[in-house]
Coordinates of C-alpha atoms in Angstrom, one line a residue:
M1 CA -1.2 149.9 -78.9
A2 CA -3.0 152.8 -77.4
P3 CA -0.8 155.8 -76.4
S4 CA 0.0 156.2 -72.7
T5 CA -2.1 158.8 -70.8
P6 CA -0.4 161.7 -69.0
E7 CA -1.2 160.0 -65.7
E8 CA 0.4 156.7 -66.9
I9 CA 3.5 158.5 -68.0
A10 CA 3.8 160.4 -64.7
A11 CA 3.5 157.1 -62.8
Q12 CA 6.2 155.5 -65.0
H13 CA 8.5 158.5 -64.4
A14 CA 8.0 158.2 -60.7
E15 CA 8.8 154.5 -60.9
A16 CA 11.9 155.3 -62.9
V17 CA 13.1 157.8 -60.3
R18 CA 12.6 155.1 -57.6
L19 CA 14.7 152.6 -59.6
V20 CA 17.5 155.1 -60.2
E21 CA 17.6 156.0 -56.5
E22 CA 17.7 152.3 -55.6
G23 CA 20.7 151.9 -58.0
L24 CA 19.2 149.5 -60.5
Q25 CA 22.1 147.7 -62.2
C26 CA 22.7 147.9 -65.9
A27 CA 22.8 144.6 -67.8
P28 CA 26.2 143.5 -68.8
R29 CA 27.4 144.7 -72.2
Q30 CA 27.3 141.8 -74.6
E31 CA 28.4 142.2 -78.2
L32 CA 26.0 139.8 -79.8
G33 CA 26.2 141.3 -83.2
E34 CA 23.3 142.6 -85.2
I35 CA 19.7 141.9 -84.0
P36 CA 18.6 138.9 -86.1
G37 CA 16.1 139.8 -88.7
P38 CA 13.5 137.1 -87.7
D39 CA 13.4 138.6 -84.2
K40 CA 12.2 141.9 -85.6
Q41 CA 9.2 140.7 -87.5
T42 CA 6.8 140.5 -84.6
P43 CA 6.5 142.3 -81.2
T44 CA 8.6 140.4 -78.8
T45 CA 5.6 139.9 -76.5
E46 CA 4.1 137.7 -79.2
L47 CA 7.3 135.6 -79.6
L48 CA 7.2 134.3 -76.0
Q49 CA 6.1 130.8 -75.4
P50 CA 2.5 130.4 -74.1
P51 CA 2.0 129.3 -70.5
P52 CA 2.3 125.6 -70.0
T53 CA -0.9 123.6 -70.2
E54 CA -2.1 121.5 -67.3
G55 CA 0.3 118.8 -66.5
E56 CA 3.1 120.3 -68.6
E57 CA 6.3 121.1 -66.8
K58 CA 7.0 124.9 -66.6
K59 CA 10.3 125.9 -68.2
S60 CA 12.6 127.9 -65.9
S61 CA 13.7 131.4 -66.6
A62 CA 16.9 131.8 -64.6
P63 CA 18.1 135.4 -64.2
E64 CA 21.4 134.5 -65.9
D65 CA 19.4 133.5 -69.0
L66 CA 17.5 136.8 -69.1
L67 CA 20.8 138.7 -69.1
L68 CA 21.5 137.6 -72.7
N69 CA 18.2 138.9 -74.0
P70 CA 19.4 138.4 -77.6
V71 CA 16.3 139.7 -79.3
C72 CA 16.1 143.0 -77.5
F73 CA 19.5 144.8 -77.3
T74 CA 23.1 144.2 -78.1
T75 CA 26.3 146.3 -77.8
R76 CA 27.8 147.2 -81.2
G77 CA 31.0 148.8 -79.9
S78 CA 32.4 151.8 -78.1
M79 CA 34.0 155.0 -79.3
D80 CA 35.3 158.3 -78.2
V81 CA 32.6 160.9 -79.2
T82 CA 34.5 164.0 -78.1
S83 CA 34.4 165.5 -81.6
I84 CA 30.6 165.1 -81.8
Q85 CA 30.2 166.5 -78.3
K86 CA 31.8 169.7 -79.4
L87 CA 29.4 170.1 -82.3
V88 CA 26.2 169.6 -80.3
Q89 CA 27.4 171.2 -77.0
E90 CA 26.1 174.7 -77.7
G91 CA 22.5 175.1 -76.6
Y92 CA 21.7 171.4 -75.9
N93 CA 20.5 172.1 -72.4
L94 CA 18.1 175.0 -73.2
N95 CA 14.3 175.2 -73.8
Y96 CA 13.3 176.5 -77.2
R97 CA 9.6 176.3 -76.9
K98 CA 7.8 179.4 -78.2
D99 CA 5.8 179.7 -75.0
N100 CA 9.1 179.8 -72.9
P101 CA 9.5 183.4 -71.6
E102 CA 13.2 182.8 -71.2
R103 CA 13.7 181.5 -74.7
P104 CA 17.4 181.9 -75.5
P105 CA 18.7 184.5 -78.0
L106 CA 19.4 183.3 -81.5
S107 CA 23.0 182.1 -82.1
P108 CA 23.9 181.2 -85.7
T109 CA 26.1 178.3 -84.5
N110 CA 23.5 176.6 -82.3
Y111 CA 22.2 173.5 -84.1
W112 CA 19.5 172.9 -81.5
D113 CA 17.6 176.1 -82.1
P114 CA 14.6 175.3 -84.3
R115 CA 14.9 178.8 -85.7
N116 CA 18.2 177.9 -87.3
A117 CA 16.8 174.6 -88.5
F118 CA 14.0 176.4 -90.2
K119 CA 16.4 178.6 -92.2
Q120 CA 19.7 176.6 -92.5
N121 CA 18.3 173.1 -92.4
V122 CA 14.8 171.6 -92.9
T123 CA 12.2 171.4 -90.2
I124 CA 11.2 167.7 -89.5
T125 CA 8.4 166.8 -87.1
R126 CA 8.4 163.8 -84.8
P127 CA 4.9 164.3 -83.3
S128 CA 5.2 162.3 -80.0
H129 CA 8.7 163.4 -79.3
D130 CA 7.9 167.0 -80.1
A131 CA 5.0 166.9 -77.7
W132 CA 7.3 165.6 -74.9
G133 CA 9.8 168.5 -75.6
I134 CA 12.5 166.3 -77.1
Q135 CA 14.7 168.5 -79.2
K136 CA 16.4 167.2 -82.4
I137 CA 19.0 167.8 -85.0
V138 CA 18.0 165.9 -88.1
L139 CA 20.6 164.9 -90.7
L140 CA 19.0 162.1 -92.7
F141 CA 15.3 161.1 -92.7
C142 CA 13.1 158.7 -94.6
D143 CA 9.5 157.6 -94.9
D144 CA 8.1 154.6 -93.1
F145 CA 8.9 152.3 -96.0
A146 CA 12.4 153.7 -96.8
T147 CA 11.3 154.5 -100.4
K148 CA 12.7 158.0 -100.1
I149 CA 15.8 159.1 -98.2
F150 CA 16.3 162.8 -97.7
Q151 CA 19.7 164.3 -96.9
L152 CA 19.4 167.6 -95.0
P153 CA 21.8 170.4 -95.4
W154 CA 23.4 169.9 -91.9
W155 CA 24.5 166.4 -92.9
K156 CA 27.7 167.8 -94.4
D157 CA 28.6 169.5 -91.1
F158 CA 28.3 166.3 -89.1
E159 CA 29.4 163.6 -91.6
P160 CA 33.1 163.6 -90.8
S161 CA 32.5 163.2 -87.0
I162 CA 29.8 160.5 -87.5
K163 CA 31.7 158.5 -90.1
P164 CA 33.9 156.5 -87.6
I165 CA 30.7 155.3 -85.9
L166 CA 29.1 154.3 -89.2
D167 CA 32.3 152.5 -90.2
M168 CA 31.8 150.3 -87.1
V169 CA 28.1 149.6 -87.2
L170 CA 27.2 149.7 -90.9
P171 CA 27.6 146.3 -92.7
V172 CA 29.1 146.1 -96.1
D173 CA 25.7 146.0 -97.8
G174 CA 24.1 148.5 -95.4
T175 CA 22.3 151.6 -96.4
L176 CA 21.9 154.5 -93.9
I177 CA 18.4 155.8 -93.9
R178 CA 18.1 158.0 -90.8
A179 CA 20.5 159.9 -88.7
L180 CA 19.5 162.4 -86.0
F181 CA 20.4 163.7 -82.5
A182 CA 17.7 163.6 -79.8
S183 CA 17.9 165.7 -76.6
L184 CA 15.7 164.4 -73.9
P185 CA 14.8 167.1 -71.3
P186 CA 15.2 166.5 -67.6
G187 CA 12.2 165.1 -65.8
V188 CA 10.8 163.5 -69.0
T189 CA 9.9 159.9 -69.6
I190 CA 9.3 158.2 -73.0
P191 CA 6.8 155.6 -71.8
V192 CA 7.0 151.9 -72.3
H193 CA 6.1 151.0 -75.9
H194 CA 7.2 149.0 -78.9
D195 CA 7.3 150.7 -82.3
T196 CA 5.0 150.0 -85.2
G197 CA 5.3 150.5 -88.9
E198 CA 7.0 148.7 -91.7
W199 CA 10.4 150.3 -90.9
V200 CA 10.6 148.3 -87.7
K201 CA 10.9 145.0 -89.5
R202 CA 13.6 146.1 -91.9
T203 CA 15.6 148.6 -89.9
H204 CA 18.4 148.3 -87.5
R205 CA 18.5 151.2 -85.0
V206 CA 21.7 152.0 -83.1
H207 CA 21.8 154.5 -80.2
V208 CA 25.0 156.3 -79.2
P209 CA 24.9 158.4 -76.0
I210 CA 26.7 161.6 -76.7
L211 CA 26.1 164.1 -73.9
V212 CA 25.1 162.5 -70.6
N213 CA 25.7 164.5 -67.5
D214 CA 25.3 161.6 -65.0
P215 CA 24.7 158.2 -66.7
S216 CA 23.4 156.8 -63.4
K217 CA 20.4 159.1 -63.6
V218 CA 19.3 158.1 -67.1
L219 CA 17.2 155.0 -67.2
F220 CA 17.1 153.3 -70.6
R221 CA 15.4 149.9 -70.4
C222 CA 14.5 147.3 -73.0
G223 CA 13.2 143.8 -72.9
P224 CA 10.7 141.2 -74.4
T225 CA 8.0 142.2 -71.9
V226 CA 7.4 145.1 -69.5
E227 CA 8.4 142.8 -66.6
T228 CA 11.7 141.7 -68.1
M229 CA 13.0 145.0 -69.3
Q230 CA 16.7 145.5 -68.4
R231 CA 18.7 148.6 -68.0
I232 CA 21.2 149.6 -70.7
D233 CA 24.2 151.7 -69.7
C234 CA 24.2 155.1 -71.3
L235 CA 27.9 156.0 -71.0
P236 CA 28.9 158.4 -73.8
G237 CA 30.2 156.4 -76.8
H238 CA 28.5 153.1 -75.9
M239 CA 26.9 152.0 -79.2
F240 CA 24.0 149.7 -78.7
E241 CA 21.3 148.4 -81.0
I242 CA 17.8 147.8 -79.7
N243 CA 15.0 145.8 -81.2
N244 CA 12.2 148.3 -81.6
Q245 CA 9.7 145.4 -81.5
A246 CA 10.7 144.9 -77.9
K247 CA 9.3 146.9 -75.0
H248 CA 11.4 149.9 -74.2
A249 CA 11.3 153.1 -72.3
V250 CA 13.6 156.0 -71.4
S251 CA 13.6 158.3 -68.4
N252 CA 15.8 161.3 -67.8
C253 CA 16.0 161.7 -64.0
D254 CA 18.9 164.1 -64.2
S255 CA 18.9 167.9 -64.1
D256 CA 20.4 168.2 -67.6
H257 CA 19.3 167.2 -71.1
R258 CA 20.5 163.8 -72.4
V259 CA 21.7 163.7 -76.0
H260 CA 21.8 160.5 -78.1
L261 CA 22.8 160.0 -81.7
I262 CA 20.3 157.7 -83.4
V263 CA 21.2 156.0 -86.7
D264 CA 19.0 153.6 -88.7
Y265 CA 20.2 151.4 -91.5
I266 CA 18.8 148.6 -93.7
H267 CA 20.5 145.8 -95.6
G268 CA 20.8 146.0 -99.3
P269 CA 20.6 149.0 -101.6
G270 CA 18.2 151.8 -100.8
P271 CA 16.8 154.6 -102.9
K272 CA 19.2 157.4 -104.0
R273 CA 19.3 160.2 -101.5
T274 CA 17.4 163.3 -102.3
L275 CA 19.4 166.5 -101.3
L276 CA 17.1 169.0 -99.6
E277 CA 17.8 172.7 -99.8
A278 CA 18.2 175.0 -96.8
G279 CA 14.8 176.2 -95.6
E280 CA 12.9 173.8 -97.9
K281 CA 9.4 172.9 -96.8
I282 CA 8.3 169.3 -96.5
V283 CA 5.0 167.7 -95.7
Q284 CA 4.6 164.7 -93.4
S285 CA 2.0 162.3 -92.3
R286 CA 2.6 159.5 -89.8
R287 CA 4.0 157.2 -92.5
S288 CA 5.0 159.5 -95.4
I289 CA 7.2 162.4 -96.1
D290 CA 7.1 164.6 -99.3
R291 CA 8.7 167.8 -100.6
L292 CA 6.3 170.7 -100.9
K293 CA 7.7 171.3 -104.3
D294 CA 6.4 167.9 -105.4
M295 CA 2.8 168.8 -104.7
D296 CA 0.3 168.0 -107.4
S297 CA 2.6 165.4 -108.9
R298 CA 0.1 162.6 -108.3
P299 CA -3.4 163.2 -109.9
T300 CA -6.6 162.2 -108.0
P301 CA -7.9 159.5 -108.2
S302 CA -5.1 157.0 -108.9
Y303 CA -7.2 153.8 -109.2
I304 CA -10.7 152.5 -109.9
I305 CA -12.2 149.1 -109.0
L306 CA -14.5 148.6 -112.0
G307 CA -16.3 145.4 -110.8
A308 CA -17.6 142.9 -111.1
Q309 CA -20.5 143.4 -108.7
K310 CA -20.7 140.7 -105.9
A311 CA -17.2 139.4 -106.7
G312 CA -15.3 140.8 -103.7
T313 CA -14.9 144.4 -104.7
T314 CA -16.0 145.7 -101.3
S315 CA -13.3 143.6 -99.6
L316 CA -10.7 144.6 -102.1
Y317 CA -11.5 148.3 -101.5
D318 CA -11.3 147.8 -97.8
Y319 CA -8.0 146.0 -98.0
I320 CA -6.5 148.7 -100.2
N321 CA -7.5 151.4 -97.7
Q322 CA -5.6 149.6 -95.0
H323 CA -2.4 150.8 -96.6
P324 CA -1.0 153.9 -94.7
W325 CA -0.5 155.7 -98.0
V326 CA -4.0 155.2 -99.2
I327 CA -6.8 157.7 -98.3
K328 CA -10.4 156.6 -98.6
A329 CA -12.7 158.5 -101.0
R330 CA -15.5 160.5 -99.4
R331 CA -17.8 157.7 -100.5
R332 CA -17.0 154.2 -101.8
E333 CA -19.1 154.1 -104.9
T334 CA -18.8 157.5 -106.4
H335 CA -20.7 156.7 -109.6
C336 CA -19.3 160.0 -110.9
L337 CA -18.9 158.4 -114.4
D338 CA -22.3 156.9 -114.6
W339 CA -25.2 157.6 -112.3
R340 CA -23.9 160.9 -111.1
W341 CA -22.5 162.1 -114.4
N342 CA -23.5 165.7 -114.9
D343 CA -24.3 166.5 -118.5
K344 CA -24.8 170.1 -117.7
L345 CA -21.1 170.5 -117.3
K346 CA -19.9 171.3 -120.8
T347 CA -16.1 171.3 -120.3
T348 CA -13.7 168.5 -119.3
K349 CA -12.2 170.8 -116.6
K350 CA -15.7 171.2 -115.0
Q351 CA -16.3 167.5 -115.2
L352 CA -13.0 166.8 -113.5
E353 CA -13.7 169.3 -110.7
F354 CA -17.1 167.7 -110.2
C355 CA -15.7 164.2 -110.0
Q356 CA -12.8 165.2 -107.7
K357 CA -15.3 166.4 -105.1
F358 CA -15.9 162.8 -104.2
F359 CA -12.3 162.6 -103.0
Y360 CA -10.1 164.5 -100.5
T361 CA -8.4 166.1 -103.5
E362 CA -7.1 169.3 -101.8
E363 CA -5.5 167.3 -98.9
L364 CA -3.9 164.9 -101.4
R365 CA -2.3 167.6 -103.4
L366 CA 0.2 168.1 -100.6
R367 CA 0.9 164.4 -100.2
P368 CA 2.1 162.9 -103.5
S369 CA 3.2 159.7 -101.7
C370 CA -0.5 159.1 -100.8
L371 CA -3.2 158.1 -103.2
T372 CA -7.0 157.5 -103.3
G373 CA -9.4 155.6 -105.6
D374 CA -12.9 154.7 -106.4
S375 CA -14.8 151.4 -106.3
T376 CA -17.9 151.5 -108.4
P377 CA -18.6 148.0 -109.6
S378 CA -21.3 149.1 -112.2
Y379 CA -18.5 150.5 -114.3
L380 CA -17.3 147.2 -115.7
L381 CA -20.5 146.4 -117.5
D382 CA -21.3 150.0 -118.4
S383 CA -18.2 150.3 -120.5
R384 CA -20.0 152.0 -123.4
R385 CA -20.7 155.1 -121.2
V386 CA -17.8 154.9 -118.8
I387 CA -14.8 154.4 -120.9
P388 CA -15.0 157.6 -123.0
R389 CA -15.8 159.6 -119.9
L390 CA -12.9 158.1 -117.9
K391 CA -10.4 158.7 -120.7
A392 CA -11.5 162.3 -121.1
V393 CA -11.8 163.3 -117.4
F394 CA -9.0 161.2 -115.9
N395 CA -6.5 161.5 -118.7
W396 CA -3.6 159.9 -116.9
K397 CA -2.4 156.4 -116.3
M398 CA -5.3 155.1 -114.1
R399 CA -4.7 151.8 -112.4
L400 CA -7.8 149.6 -113.0
F401 CA -8.9 146.5 -111.1
V402 CA -11.4 143.8 -112.0
M403 CA -12.5 141.2 -109.5
V404 CA -14.2 138.1 -110.8
R405 CA -15.7 135.0 -109.2
D406 CA -17.7 131.9 -110.3
P407 CA -20.4 133.6 -112.3
V408 CA -23.0 131.2 -111.1
K409 CA -22.4 132.0 -107.5
R410 CA -22.1 135.7 -108.4
A411 CA -25.5 135.7 -110.0
L412 CA -27.2 134.1 -106.9
S413 CA -25.4 136.6 -104.6
H414 CA -26.5 139.5 -106.9
Y415 CA -30.1 138.3 -106.8
A416 CA -30.0 137.8 -103.0
M417 CA -28.7 141.3 -102.5
V418 CA -31.2 143.3 -104.6
T419 CA -34.2 141.3 -103.4
S420 CA -33.3 141.6 -99.7
S421 CA -35.6 143.7 -97.5
E422 CA -32.7 144.4 -95.2
G423 CA -30.8 147.7 -95.4
T424 CA -31.3 151.4 -95.2
E425 CA -33.9 153.3 -97.2
A426 CA -31.2 154.6 -99.5
Q427 CA -29.7 151.1 -100.0
L428 CA -33.1 149.6 -100.9
K429 CA -33.7 152.4 -103.4
T430 CA -30.3 151.9 -105.0
R431 CA -30.9 148.2 -105.4
G432 CA -34.1 148.8 -107.3
S433 CA -37.4 147.0 -107.1
E434 CA -37.5 145.3 -110.5
W435 CA -36.7 141.8 -109.3
R436 CA -38.8 141.8 -106.1
G437 CA -41.6 139.3 -106.2
K438 CA -39.7 137.3 -108.9
T439 CA -38.0 134.0 -108.4
F440 CA -34.3 133.6 -109.2
R441 CA -35.3 131.4 -112.2
Q442 CA -37.8 134.0 -113.5
V443 CA -35.1 136.7 -113.4
I444 CA -32.7 134.4 -115.4
D445 CA -35.4 133.7 -118.0
D446 CA -36.2 137.4 -118.3
E447 CA -32.5 138.2 -118.8
L448 CA -32.1 135.6 -121.5
V449 CA -35.0 137.1 -123.4
K450 CA -33.3 140.5 -123.4
M451 CA -30.0 138.9 -124.5
Q452 CA -31.7 137.0 -127.3
E453 CA -33.6 140.0 -128.5
C454 CA -30.3 141.8 -129.0
G455 CA -28.8 138.8 -130.8
L456 CA -26.3 138.3 -128.1
V457 CA -26.6 134.5 -127.5
P458 CA -27.6 132.8 -130.8
Y459 CA -25.7 129.7 -129.8
W460 CA -27.7 129.1 -126.6
D461 CA -30.7 126.7 -126.5
T462 CA -32.8 128.2 -123.8
K463 CA -35.1 125.3 -123.5
E464 CA -32.5 122.5 -123.5
G465 CA -29.8 124.5 -121.7
V466 CA -27.0 123.6 -124.1
T467 CA -24.5 125.6 -126.2
D468 CA -24.0 125.0 -129.9
M469 CA -20.2 125.1 -129.7
E470 CA -19.6 125.4 -133.4
L471 CA -21.8 128.5 -133.5
F472 CA -20.3 129.8 -130.3
N473 CA -16.8 129.6 -131.6
K474 CA -17.8 131.3 -134.8
F475 CA -19.8 134.0 -133.1
S476 CA -17.4 134.8 -130.2
G477 CA -15.3 137.8 -130.9
S478 CA -16.9 138.5 -134.2
P479 CA -18.3 141.9 -135.4
L480 CA -21.8 140.5 -134.9
E481 CA -21.1 139.8 -131.3
T482 CA -19.6 143.3 -130.8
K483 CA -22.7 144.8 -132.4
A484 CA -25.1 142.7 -130.2
W485 CA -23.1 143.5 -127.1
D486 CA -23.3 147.2 -127.8
L487 CA -27.0 147.0 -128.4
Y488 CA -27.5 145.2 -125.1
L489 CA -25.6 147.9 -123.3
Q490 CA -27.7 150.6 -124.9
K491 CA -31.0 149.0 -124.1
H492 CA -30.5 147.1 -120.9
V493 CA -28.0 148.9 -118.7
P494 CA -30.1 151.5 -116.8
L495 CA -29.0 154.0 -114.3
N496 CA -30.0 154.3 -110.6
T497 CA -30.9 150.7 -110.0
G498 CA -28.9 147.5 -109.3
S499 CA -31.6 145.1 -110.6
Y500 CA -30.2 144.4 -114.0
G501 CA -27.5 142.3 -115.7
L502 CA -27.9 139.1 -113.7
L503 CA -26.2 137.1 -116.4
T504 CA -24.2 139.6 -118.4
R505 CA -22.3 140.8 -115.2
G506 CA -20.9 137.2 -115.2
L507 CA -19.8 137.3 -118.9
Y508 CA -16.4 138.5 -117.9
V509 CA -14.8 138.2 -121.4
L510 CA -17.4 140.4 -123.0
Q511 CA -17.0 143.0 -120.2
I512 CA -13.2 143.0 -120.0
R513 CA -12.6 143.1 -123.8
P514 CA -13.6 146.8 -124.3
W515 CA -11.4 147.9 -121.4
L516 CA -8.4 146.0 -122.9
E517 CA -9.1 147.7 -126.2
A518 CA -9.3 151.1 -124.7
F519 CA -6.3 150.8 -122.3
D520 CA -2.9 149.2 -122.3
A521 CA -2.9 145.8 -120.6
D522 CA -0.6 147.0 -117.8
H523 CA -3.4 149.4 -116.7
L524 CA -5.6 146.5 -115.7
L525 CA -5.2 143.9 -113.0
V526 CA -7.8 141.1 -113.0
L527 CA -8.1 139.1 -109.8
K528 CA -10.1 136.0 -108.9
L529 CA -12.0 135.9 -105.6
E530 CA -11.4 132.2 -105.2
S531 CA -7.6 132.7 -105.6
M532 CA -7.7 135.3 -102.9
K533 CA -9.3 132.8 -100.6
Q534 CA -7.0 129.9 -101.7
K535 CA -3.7 131.8 -101.7
G536 CA -4.5 134.2 -98.9
V537 CA -5.3 137.8 -98.8
Q538 CA -1.7 138.8 -98.2
S539 CA -0.5 137.1 -101.4
T540 CA -3.2 138.7 -103.5
M541 CA -2.5 142.1 -102.0
S542 CA 1.1 141.8 -102.9
Q543 CA -0.1 141.9 -106.5
V544 CA -2.3 144.9 -105.7
W545 CA 0.5 146.9 -104.1
E546 CA 2.7 146.2 -107.1
H547 CA 0.0 147.3 -109.5
L548 CA -0.4 150.5 -107.5
D549 CA 3.3 151.0 -107.2
L550 CA 3.0 151.1 -103.4
P551 CA 5.4 149.4 -101.0
N552 CA 4.2 146.1 -99.6
H553 CA 2.1 146.3 -96.5
P554 CA 0.3 143.6 -94.5
V555 CA -3.5 143.7 -94.3
D556 CA -4.4 143.7 -90.6
D557 CA -8.1 142.9 -91.1
E558 CA -8.7 140.2 -93.6
T559 CA -12.4 139.8 -92.8
P560 CA -14.5 139.6 -96.0
K561 CA -16.8 142.6 -96.4
N562 CA -20.4 143.0 -97.5
T563 CA -21.3 139.3 -97.3
R564 CA -24.7 137.8 -96.5
E565 CA -26.4 134.5 -96.0
Y566 CA -28.9 133.3 -98.6
Q567 CA -30.8 130.2 -99.7
P568 CA -28.8 127.6 -101.7
M569 CA -29.5 127.4 -105.5
D570 CA -31.8 124.8 -106.9
P571 CA -29.5 122.0 -108.4
D572 CA -31.2 122.1 -111.8
T573 CA -30.8 125.8 -112.0
Q574 CA -27.2 125.5 -111.0
K575 CA -26.5 123.0 -113.8
Y576 CA -28.3 125.2 -116.3
L577 CA -26.2 128.2 -115.4
Q578 CA -23.0 126.3 -115.3
A579 CA -23.7 125.0 -118.8
F580 CA -24.4 128.6 -119.9
F581 CA -21.3 130.2 -118.4
D582 CA -18.7 127.4 -119.0
P583 CA -17.6 128.2 -122.6
H584 CA -17.3 131.9 -121.7
N585 CA -15.2 131.1 -118.6
K586 CA -12.8 129.1 -120.7
Q587 CA -12.1 132.1 -122.9
L588 CA -10.6 134.2 -120.1
A589 CA -7.0 132.9 -120.5
S590 CA -7.0 133.9 -124.1
V591 CA -8.5 137.4 -123.5
L592 CA -6.1 138.1 -120.6
Q593 CA -3.2 136.6 -122.7
S594 CA -2.3 134.6 -119.7
D595 CA -0.7 131.1 -119.6
S596 CA -1.4 130.8 -115.9
L597 CA -3.4 127.7 -114.9
E598 CA -5.5 130.1 -112.8
W599 CA -7.3 131.3 -116.0
N600 CA -7.1 128.2 -118.1
N601 CA -10.4 126.8 -116.7
P602 CA -11.1 129.2 -113.8
W603 CA -14.2 127.5 -112.5
P604 CA -14.3 123.8 -113.6
Y605 CA -17.8 122.4 -113.3
E606 CA -18.3 118.8 -112.5

């Protein structure tokens, strides 16, 4: 939802003034209990029934039905707030902007003065509200996913007065995650909107008017749509919960500031509160909040997508970068550990500095909640070069990803990409020219010759297209295979071209094995492209978020990336490749030490 323009906000404020002058009635208070969780998962505009089709009877929406409005707001009780009023009375009606020539003198007992908050409390920003001049006293605050709850020093001053309210609205299993006072200046409108972010789906937000000079001149409206928003009464002490997925807006048409207490809670246990020190500095983004003292606690990068090429790595990288706590690298395929490796740099420190130039390293130092990563799908095959460099330069627990797909389809997609004439000059150069002018079958035959010369496939009858299974089982995993694989990597994995490894990039067991020998198994997450399509992107990404130790976040754009159309494979060639890859595919479950049916026979060929 695009932010409202100044002109739109001015028009909405003028409309609010008109409604106040006309005496728009408040909706009746109805204690409907807590807003139901299912009603908070989607913007209410999307929950409404679609218009009737031709011939279908239109359902009536009587005014008395709209008054209930169960998904949008509900009264949670009423309470005398005199004790709280006394605490926030001083200075609530003043302007503390630095550009105000009549900025009030500093009073040590004024909680509204940001100069006091800077020294005695902790300065928290709320960008839109700050821009509108809304003042605040922040007591508890959390990130967008409620993974961190910060208790500010002033909490102890207000807790005794706020506790009776919390006792009324907080359920037995509730965890308070935010508490703050907001002072809305006269003549200011918070425009019609619904909130976004993961917190909206989990959090229950309760408003409590505290200081309201003339409640008839404060217009707080909420409803499933702009047209059906209703007015909520803002008498001091009226505790009401709103559904932040609903449309809502607030206008102060009075001559004094209006002060609300806002408390947010979730069901179930939350993280342990972190006690902030007076004057402590924090760093915020739209969805994260971190202590400045925690800077440099997360190294850069945090993850690498190793490959396999043409197995969905571009899509995976795009999906990961849709998480609000993930920052894209300066370029997707850094190649800092293979093509761009700088042998002239003689120390690990210099190599690290060089590699980190491909990321927003300095910016990330201040945001330990956020992370970044690399997606260079040539790394998986080039383990001989990459593993020792990675372990030396990135000597922390790196999260590694491997995407695999049917190796037969992967091979055709690989061939189609590098032989395509479409693309920029740089892309065409990177793909290489070695396969141009050759048929798919010619490239297969050339690759098999290289593999045989290295002693890598002694069990494969090239002419007949069959595997000697007795020899395969004896050779697989043996020192002879390891030696042959190492020789192949030495001789046939070049740099600065993508036209190599048509078949070996699909031998996933041989590629993954060195990584599992070099890293603990929990470093590596292997995903199957076909499973992502079958189970859905969101299901797969739940595994990814867990592997990255990130809170779950829905992917908005599930569109596959970097796909292309190409000619179907010759049926005989397809059968030939299926026969070649089939015994290798069936080893995946053993190598991954998985009893999942997904890996038992990952690509069954008819």
